[in-house]
Coordinates of C-alpha atoms and ligand atoms in Angstrom, one line a residue:
M1410 CA -90.1 -41.3 -39.9
P1411 CA -91.8 -37.9 -39.5
T1412 CA -91.4 -36.6 -36.0
A1413 CA -94.4 -36.4 -33.6
L1414 CA -96.9 -33.5 -33.8
S1415 CA -96.6 -30.8 -31.1
L1416 CA -98.3 -27.5 -30.4
Q1417 CA -96.0 -24.7 -29.3
I1418 CA -95.7 -20.9 -29.1
F1419 CA -93.1 -19.5 -31.5
T1420 CA -91.8 -15.9 -31.9
L1421 CA -91.3 -13.9 -35.1
T1422 CA -87.7 -12.6 -35.4
G1423 CA -87.8 -10.9 -38.8
R1424 CA -89.4 -10.6 -42.2
E1425 CA -88.6 -9.3 -45.6
E1426 CA -89.8 -9.1 -49.2
V1427 CA -88.2 -11.9 -51.3
A1428 CA -90.0 -11.3 -54.6
E1429 CA -92.8 -9.1 -55.8
G1430 CA -95.7 -9.5 -53.4
T1431 CA -93.9 -12.4 -51.6
M1432 CA -92.5 -12.3 -48.1
A1433 CA -90.3 -14.5 -45.9
F1434 CA -91.0 -14.7 -42.2
H1435 CA -88.2 -15.8 -39.8
I1436 CA -89.2 -17.5 -36.7
A1437 CA -87.1 -18.5 -33.7
K1438 CA -86.6 -22.3 -33.5
P1439 CA -86.9 -23.9 -30.1
A1440 CA -84.0 -26.2 -29.3
D1441 CA -86.3 -29.2 -29.2
F1442 CA -88.0 -28.5 -32.6
Q1443 CA -87.0 -31.1 -35.2
F1444 CA -88.4 -31.7 -38.7
R1445 CA -87.5 -33.3 -42.0
A1446 CA -86.8 -31.2 -45.0
G1447 CA -90.1 -30.9 -47.0
Q1448 CA -92.4 -31.1 -44.0
S1449 CA -95.0 -28.4 -43.1
I1450 CA -96.5 -26.7 -40.1
D1451 CA -99.9 -25.2 -39.2
L1452 CA -99.4 -21.5 -38.1
T1453 CA -102.2 -19.9 -36.1
L1454 CA -102.5 -16.2 -35.3
I1455 CA -103.2 -15.5 -31.6
D1456 CA -106.0 -13.0 -31.0
P1457 CA -105.6 -11.3 -34.4
R1458 CA -107.2 -7.9 -34.8
E1459 CA -109.3 -9.1 -37.8
T1460 CA -110.3 -12.5 -39.1
D1461 CA -112.5 -14.0 -41.9
A1462 CA -114.3 -17.2 -42.9
E1463 CA -111.0 -19.0 -43.6
G1464 CA -110.0 -18.6 -39.9
N1465 CA -106.7 -17.9 -38.2
T1466 CA -104.7 -20.9 -39.3
R1467 CA -102.8 -21.7 -42.5
A1468 CA -100.5 -24.5 -43.5
F1469 CA -97.0 -23.6 -44.6
S1470 CA -94.1 -25.7 -45.7
L1471 CA -90.9 -24.9 -43.9
A1472 CA -88.6 -23.2 -46.4
S1473 CA -85.7 -23.3 -44.0
A1474 CA -83.6 -26.4 -43.9
P1475 CA -83.3 -28.6 -40.7
F1476 CA -79.6 -27.5 -40.3
D1477 CA -80.6 -23.8 -40.1
D1478 CA -80.7 -22.1 -36.7
E1479 CA -84.1 -20.6 -37.4
L1480 CA -87.4 -21.5 -39.1
M1481 CA -88.6 -19.6 -42.2
I1482 CA -91.9 -19.6 -44.1
V1483 CA -92.4 -17.8 -47.4
T1484 CA -95.8 -16.7 -48.7
R1485 CA -97.6 -14.7 -51.4
M1486 CA -99.1 -11.7 -49.6
R1487 CA -102.7 -11.7 -50.9
D1488 CA -105.4 -9.4 -49.5
T1489 CA -106.9 -11.8 -46.9
A1490 CA -107.4 -11.0 -43.2
F1491 CA -104.8 -13.6 -42.2
K1492 CA -102.2 -12.1 -44.6
R1493 CA -103.0 -8.5 -43.6
V1494 CA -102.2 -9.4 -40.0
L1495 CA -99.1 -11.4 -41.0
R1496 CA -97.8 -8.6 -43.2
S1497 CA -97.8 -6.1 -40.3
A1498 CA -96.7 -8.5 -37.7
P1499 CA -94.1 -6.9 -35.5
V1500 CA -90.9 -8.6 -34.5
G1501 CA -91.6 -10.4 -31.2
M1502 CA -95.1 -11.4 -32.2
R1503 CA -96.1 -14.8 -31.1
F1504 CA -97.8 -17.6 -33.1
K1505 CA -99.1 -21.0 -32.3
I1506 CA -97.4 -23.6 -34.5
E1507 CA -98.5 -27.2 -34.8
G1508 CA -96.3 -29.7 -36.4
P1509 CA -94.2 -30.6 -38.2
S1510 CA -96.3 -32.9 -40.3
G1511 CA -96.4 -34.5 -43.7
S1512 CA -94.4 -37.1 -45.6
F1513 CA -93.3 -34.9 -48.6
V1514 CA -89.7 -35.8 -47.9
L1515 CA -86.9 -37.2 -50.1
H1516 CA -87.1 -40.9 -50.7
R1517 CA -84.3 -43.0 -49.2
K1518 CA -83.0 -44.9 -52.2
A1519 CA -80.3 -42.6 -53.6
D1520 CA -80.0 -44.6 -56.9
K1521 CA -83.4 -43.2 -57.9
P1522 CA -83.2 -39.6 -59.1
A1523 CA -85.6 -37.0 -57.6
V1524 CA -87.4 -34.8 -60.0
F1525 CA -89.1 -31.7 -58.4
L1526 CA -91.7 -29.8 -60.3
A1527 CA -92.4 -26.5 -58.5
G1528 CA -95.1 -24.0 -59.4
G1529 CA -94.4 -20.5 -58.0
I1530 CA -94.6 -20.5 -54.2
G1531 CA -94.6 -24.4 -54.4
I1532 CA -90.8 -24.0 -54.3
T1533 CA -90.8 -23.8 -50.4
P1534 CA -90.5 -27.5 -49.5
F1535 CA -87.9 -28.0 -52.3
L1536 CA -85.7 -25.1 -51.1
S1537 CA -85.5 -26.9 -47.7
I1538 CA -84.8 -30.3 -49.3
I1539 CA -82.2 -29.0 -51.7
R1540 CA -80.3 -26.9 -49.1
Q1541 CA -80.3 -29.9 -46.7
A1542 CA -79.1 -32.3 -49.4
T1543 CA -76.3 -29.9 -50.3
H1544 CA -75.3 -29.5 -46.7
E1545 CA -75.2 -33.2 -46.2
N1546 CA -73.4 -34.1 -49.5
D1547 CA -76.4 -36.2 -50.2
P1548 CA -75.8 -38.5 -53.2
H1549 CA -79.3 -38.2 -54.8
Q1550 CA -79.4 -36.7 -58.3
I1551 CA -81.9 -33.9 -58.0
Y1552 CA -83.5 -32.1 -60.9
L1553 CA -85.6 -29.0 -60.1
F1554 CA -88.0 -27.7 -62.7
Y1555 CA -89.1 -24.4 -61.3
S1556 CA -91.9 -22.6 -63.1
N1557 CA -92.9 -18.9 -62.5
R1558 CA -94.7 -16.2 -64.5
R1559 CA -91.7 -13.8 -64.5
P1560 CA -88.3 -13.5 -62.8
E1561 CA -89.8 -10.7 -60.7
D1562 CA -92.1 -13.4 -59.1
S1563 CA -89.4 -16.0 -58.6
V1564 CA -88.3 -16.7 -55.1
F1565 CA -84.8 -17.7 -54.2
L1566 CA -83.4 -18.1 -57.8
D1567 CA -80.1 -16.8 -56.5
V1568 CA -79.9 -19.3 -53.7
L1569 CA -80.8 -22.1 -56.0
N1570 CA -78.3 -21.0 -58.6
E1571 CA -75.7 -21.0 -55.8
A1572 CA -76.7 -24.5 -54.8
T1573 CA -75.9 -25.7 -58.4
T1574 CA -72.3 -24.6 -57.9
E1575 CA -72.0 -26.2 -54.4
N1576 CA -73.8 -29.5 -55.3
S1577 CA -72.9 -31.2 -58.6
N1578 CA -75.8 -33.6 -58.1
F1579 CA -78.3 -30.7 -58.2
H1580 CA -79.7 -29.5 -61.6
L1581 CA -81.8 -26.4 -61.9
I1582 CA -84.1 -25.8 -64.8
A1583 CA -86.1 -22.6 -64.3
T1584 CA -88.8 -21.5 -66.7
M1585 CA -90.8 -18.3 -67.1
A1586 CA -94.3 -18.5 -68.5
E1587 CA -95.0 -14.8 -69.0
M1588 CA -91.8 -13.0 -70.1
D1589 CA -93.9 -10.6 -72.2
K1590 CA -95.0 -9.0 -68.8
S1591 CA -91.4 -8.9 -67.4
H1592 CA -88.9 -6.0 -67.4
R1593 CA -86.0 -8.3 -66.7
E1594 CA -83.6 -10.2 -69.0
W1595 CA -84.1 -14.0 -69.1
K1596 CA -81.9 -16.6 -70.8
G1597 CA -83.5 -19.8 -69.4
E1598 CA -86.4 -21.8 -70.5
T1599 CA -89.8 -20.2 -71.2
G1600 CA -93.4 -21.6 -71.1
F1601 CA -94.9 -24.2 -68.8
I1602 CA -93.2 -27.3 -67.8
N1603 CA -94.1 -30.0 -70.3
K1604 CA -93.0 -33.4 -71.5
E1605 CA -90.6 -32.0 -74.1
M1606 CA -88.9 -29.9 -71.4
L1607 CA -88.5 -32.9 -69.1
M1608 CA -87.1 -35.1 -72.0
K1609 CA -84.6 -32.4 -72.8
H1610 CA -83.1 -32.3 -69.3
L1611 CA -83.6 -35.7 -67.8
P1612 CA -81.6 -38.9 -68.8
S1613 CA -85.0 -40.8 -68.8
L1614 CA -88.6 -40.0 -67.9
Q1615 CA -89.0 -43.5 -66.3
G1616 CA -87.0 -44.2 -63.1
P1617 CA -87.1 -41.0 -61.1
I1618 CA -89.4 -40.3 -58.2
Y1619 CA -91.4 -37.1 -59.1
Y1620 CA -92.4 -34.5 -56.5
L1621 CA -95.0 -31.9 -57.4
A1622 CA -95.8 -28.8 -55.3
G1623 CA -97.8 -25.7 -55.9
P1624 CA -101.4 -24.5 -56.5
P1625 CA -103.8 -27.4 -56.9
A1626 CA -104.5 -26.7 -60.6
M1627 CA -100.8 -26.7 -61.4
V1628 CA -100.3 -30.0 -59.5
A1629 CA -103.2 -31.6 -61.3
A1630 CA -101.9 -30.5 -64.7
M1631 CA -98.4 -31.8 -63.9
R1632 CA -99.7 -35.2 -62.7
R1633 CA -101.8 -35.5 -65.9
M1634 CA -98.7 -34.7 -68.0
L1635 CA -96.6 -37.3 -66.2
T1636 CA -99.1 -40.1 -66.4
E1637 CA -99.8 -39.4 -70.1
A1638 CA -96.0 -39.6 -70.6
G1639 CA -96.1 -43.1 -69.0
V1640 CA -94.8 -42.3 -65.5
D1641 CA -96.0 -44.8 -62.9
E1642 CA -98.5 -43.3 -60.4
D1643 CA -96.5 -44.9 -57.6
D1644 CA -93.5 -42.7 -58.6
I1645 CA -95.5 -39.4 -58.2
R1646 CA -95.8 -37.6 -54.9
T1647 CA -97.7 -34.3 -54.4
E1648 CA -98.1 -31.4 -52.1
E1649 CA -101.1 -29.2 -53.0
F1650 CA -101.1 -25.7 -51.7
S1651 CA -104.8 -25.5 -51.1
G1652 CA -105.9 -21.8 -50.9
Y1653 CA -104.3 -20.8 -54.2
Ligands
LIG2454 C1 -99.2 -28.7 -46.9 C2 -99.4 -27.3 -47.3 C3 -98.2 -26.5 -47.5 C4 -98.4 -25.1 -47.8 N1 -97.3 -24.3 -47.9 C5 -97.4 -23.0 -48.3 C6 -96.2 -22.2 -48.4 O1 -95.1 -22.6 -48.2 N2 -96.4 -20.9 -48.8 C7 -97.7 -20.4 -49.1 O2 -97.8 -19.2 -49.4 N3 -98.8 -21.2 -49.0 C8 -98.7 -22.5 -48.6 N4 -99.8 -23.3 -48.5 C9 -101.1 -22.6 -48.7 C10 -101.5 -21.8 -47.5 O3 -101.9 -22.7 -46.5 C11 -102.7 -20.8 -47.8 O4 -103.8 -21.6 -48.2 C12 -102.3 -19.9 -48.9 O5 -101.1 -19.1 -48.5 C13 -103.4 -18.9 -49.1 O6 -103.8 -18.2 -48.0 P1 -104.5 -16.8 -48.1 O7 -104.8 -16.3 -46.7 O8 -103.8 -15.9 -49.0 O9 -105.9 -17.2 -48.8 P2 -107.2 -17.9 -48.2 O10 -107.9 -17.0 -47.2 O11 -106.7 -19.2 -47.7 O12 -108.0 -18.0 -49.5 C14 -109.1 -18.8 -49.6 C15 -109.7 -18.7 -50.9 O13 -109.9 -17.3 -51.2 C16 -109.7 -17.0 -52.6 N5 -108.7 -15.8 -52.7 C17 -108.3 -15.1 -51.6 N6 -107.5 -14.1 -52.0 C18 -107.4 -14.2 -53.3 C19 -106.7 -13.4 -54.3 N7 -106.0 -12.3 -54.0 N8 -106.8 -13.8 -55.6 C20 -107.6 -14.9 -55.9 N9 -108.2 -15.6 -55.0 C21 -108.2 -15.3 -53.8 C22 -109.1 -18.2 -53.2 O14 -110.2 -18.8 -53.9 C23 -108.8 -19.2 -52.1 O15 -109.0 -20.5 -52.4 C24 -99.7 -24.6 -48.1 C25 -100.8 -25.4 -48.0 C26 -100.7 -26.7 -47.6 C27 -101.9 -27.6 -47.5

């Protein structure tokens, strides 16, 4: 069961750019903070120097895994008051964090494969789940379809590639939708995730539990694609990153 909600003060320990316009923020993890891979938190800025109509709080999936010593969130750095404050946050800055919350966690029955469909920054809960599953030698078959515009925008492709070598149950299918705008080489799939791409890489479309995360429009398109392909609604779980 998801752990109980709590509101605590947490401290920033570091930050870095992890893809174009995308930053990871590292946060000290209190000894008593527990969460399940895939869960999220609400992060509130304390007395920020600027604010806007959206307020001082945003939800973030925890991209770190429960076995990690620290917490990590990853976000696209858009030009909003919240993100401007976050971008320049000094190490040692304190935040209010509420959570963990959410039930976007791996199903228990390992005989059912898990199929993750991630759009861009929607990778964050899956990064946590995949790294935790690898750490625990979890028997679930996990297929990650990871869609980005370009390799330049793709977060943690190197970590995910490494996980495929450590965990033979994990299968990574990355796809780029706008290679014409990229300066990098790409040998993987191209275009949006669609039924044909799923059929090419999955033993069967029926049977797995599907997990969809990303901007609401992407999640809606993926849900439509799956139901039109005959996937049962009960086998589809979603996490919409409202605000994108
Ligand atoms: C459960 C959950 C988990 C989430 N996990 C993550 C996560 O791991 N990482 C993450 O980054 N986000 C995550 N989000 C989304 C996050 O909470 C924010 O909404 C998001 O980061 C946008 O915040 P913002 O400050 O950039 O924009 P907001 O101020 O929230 O933007 C509000 C609105 O302004 C408009 N807008 C603002 N800037 C732009 C722009 N540059 N271009 C176009 N439109 C714009 C958009 O219409 C948007 O809907 C999650 C959300 C939920 C509910």
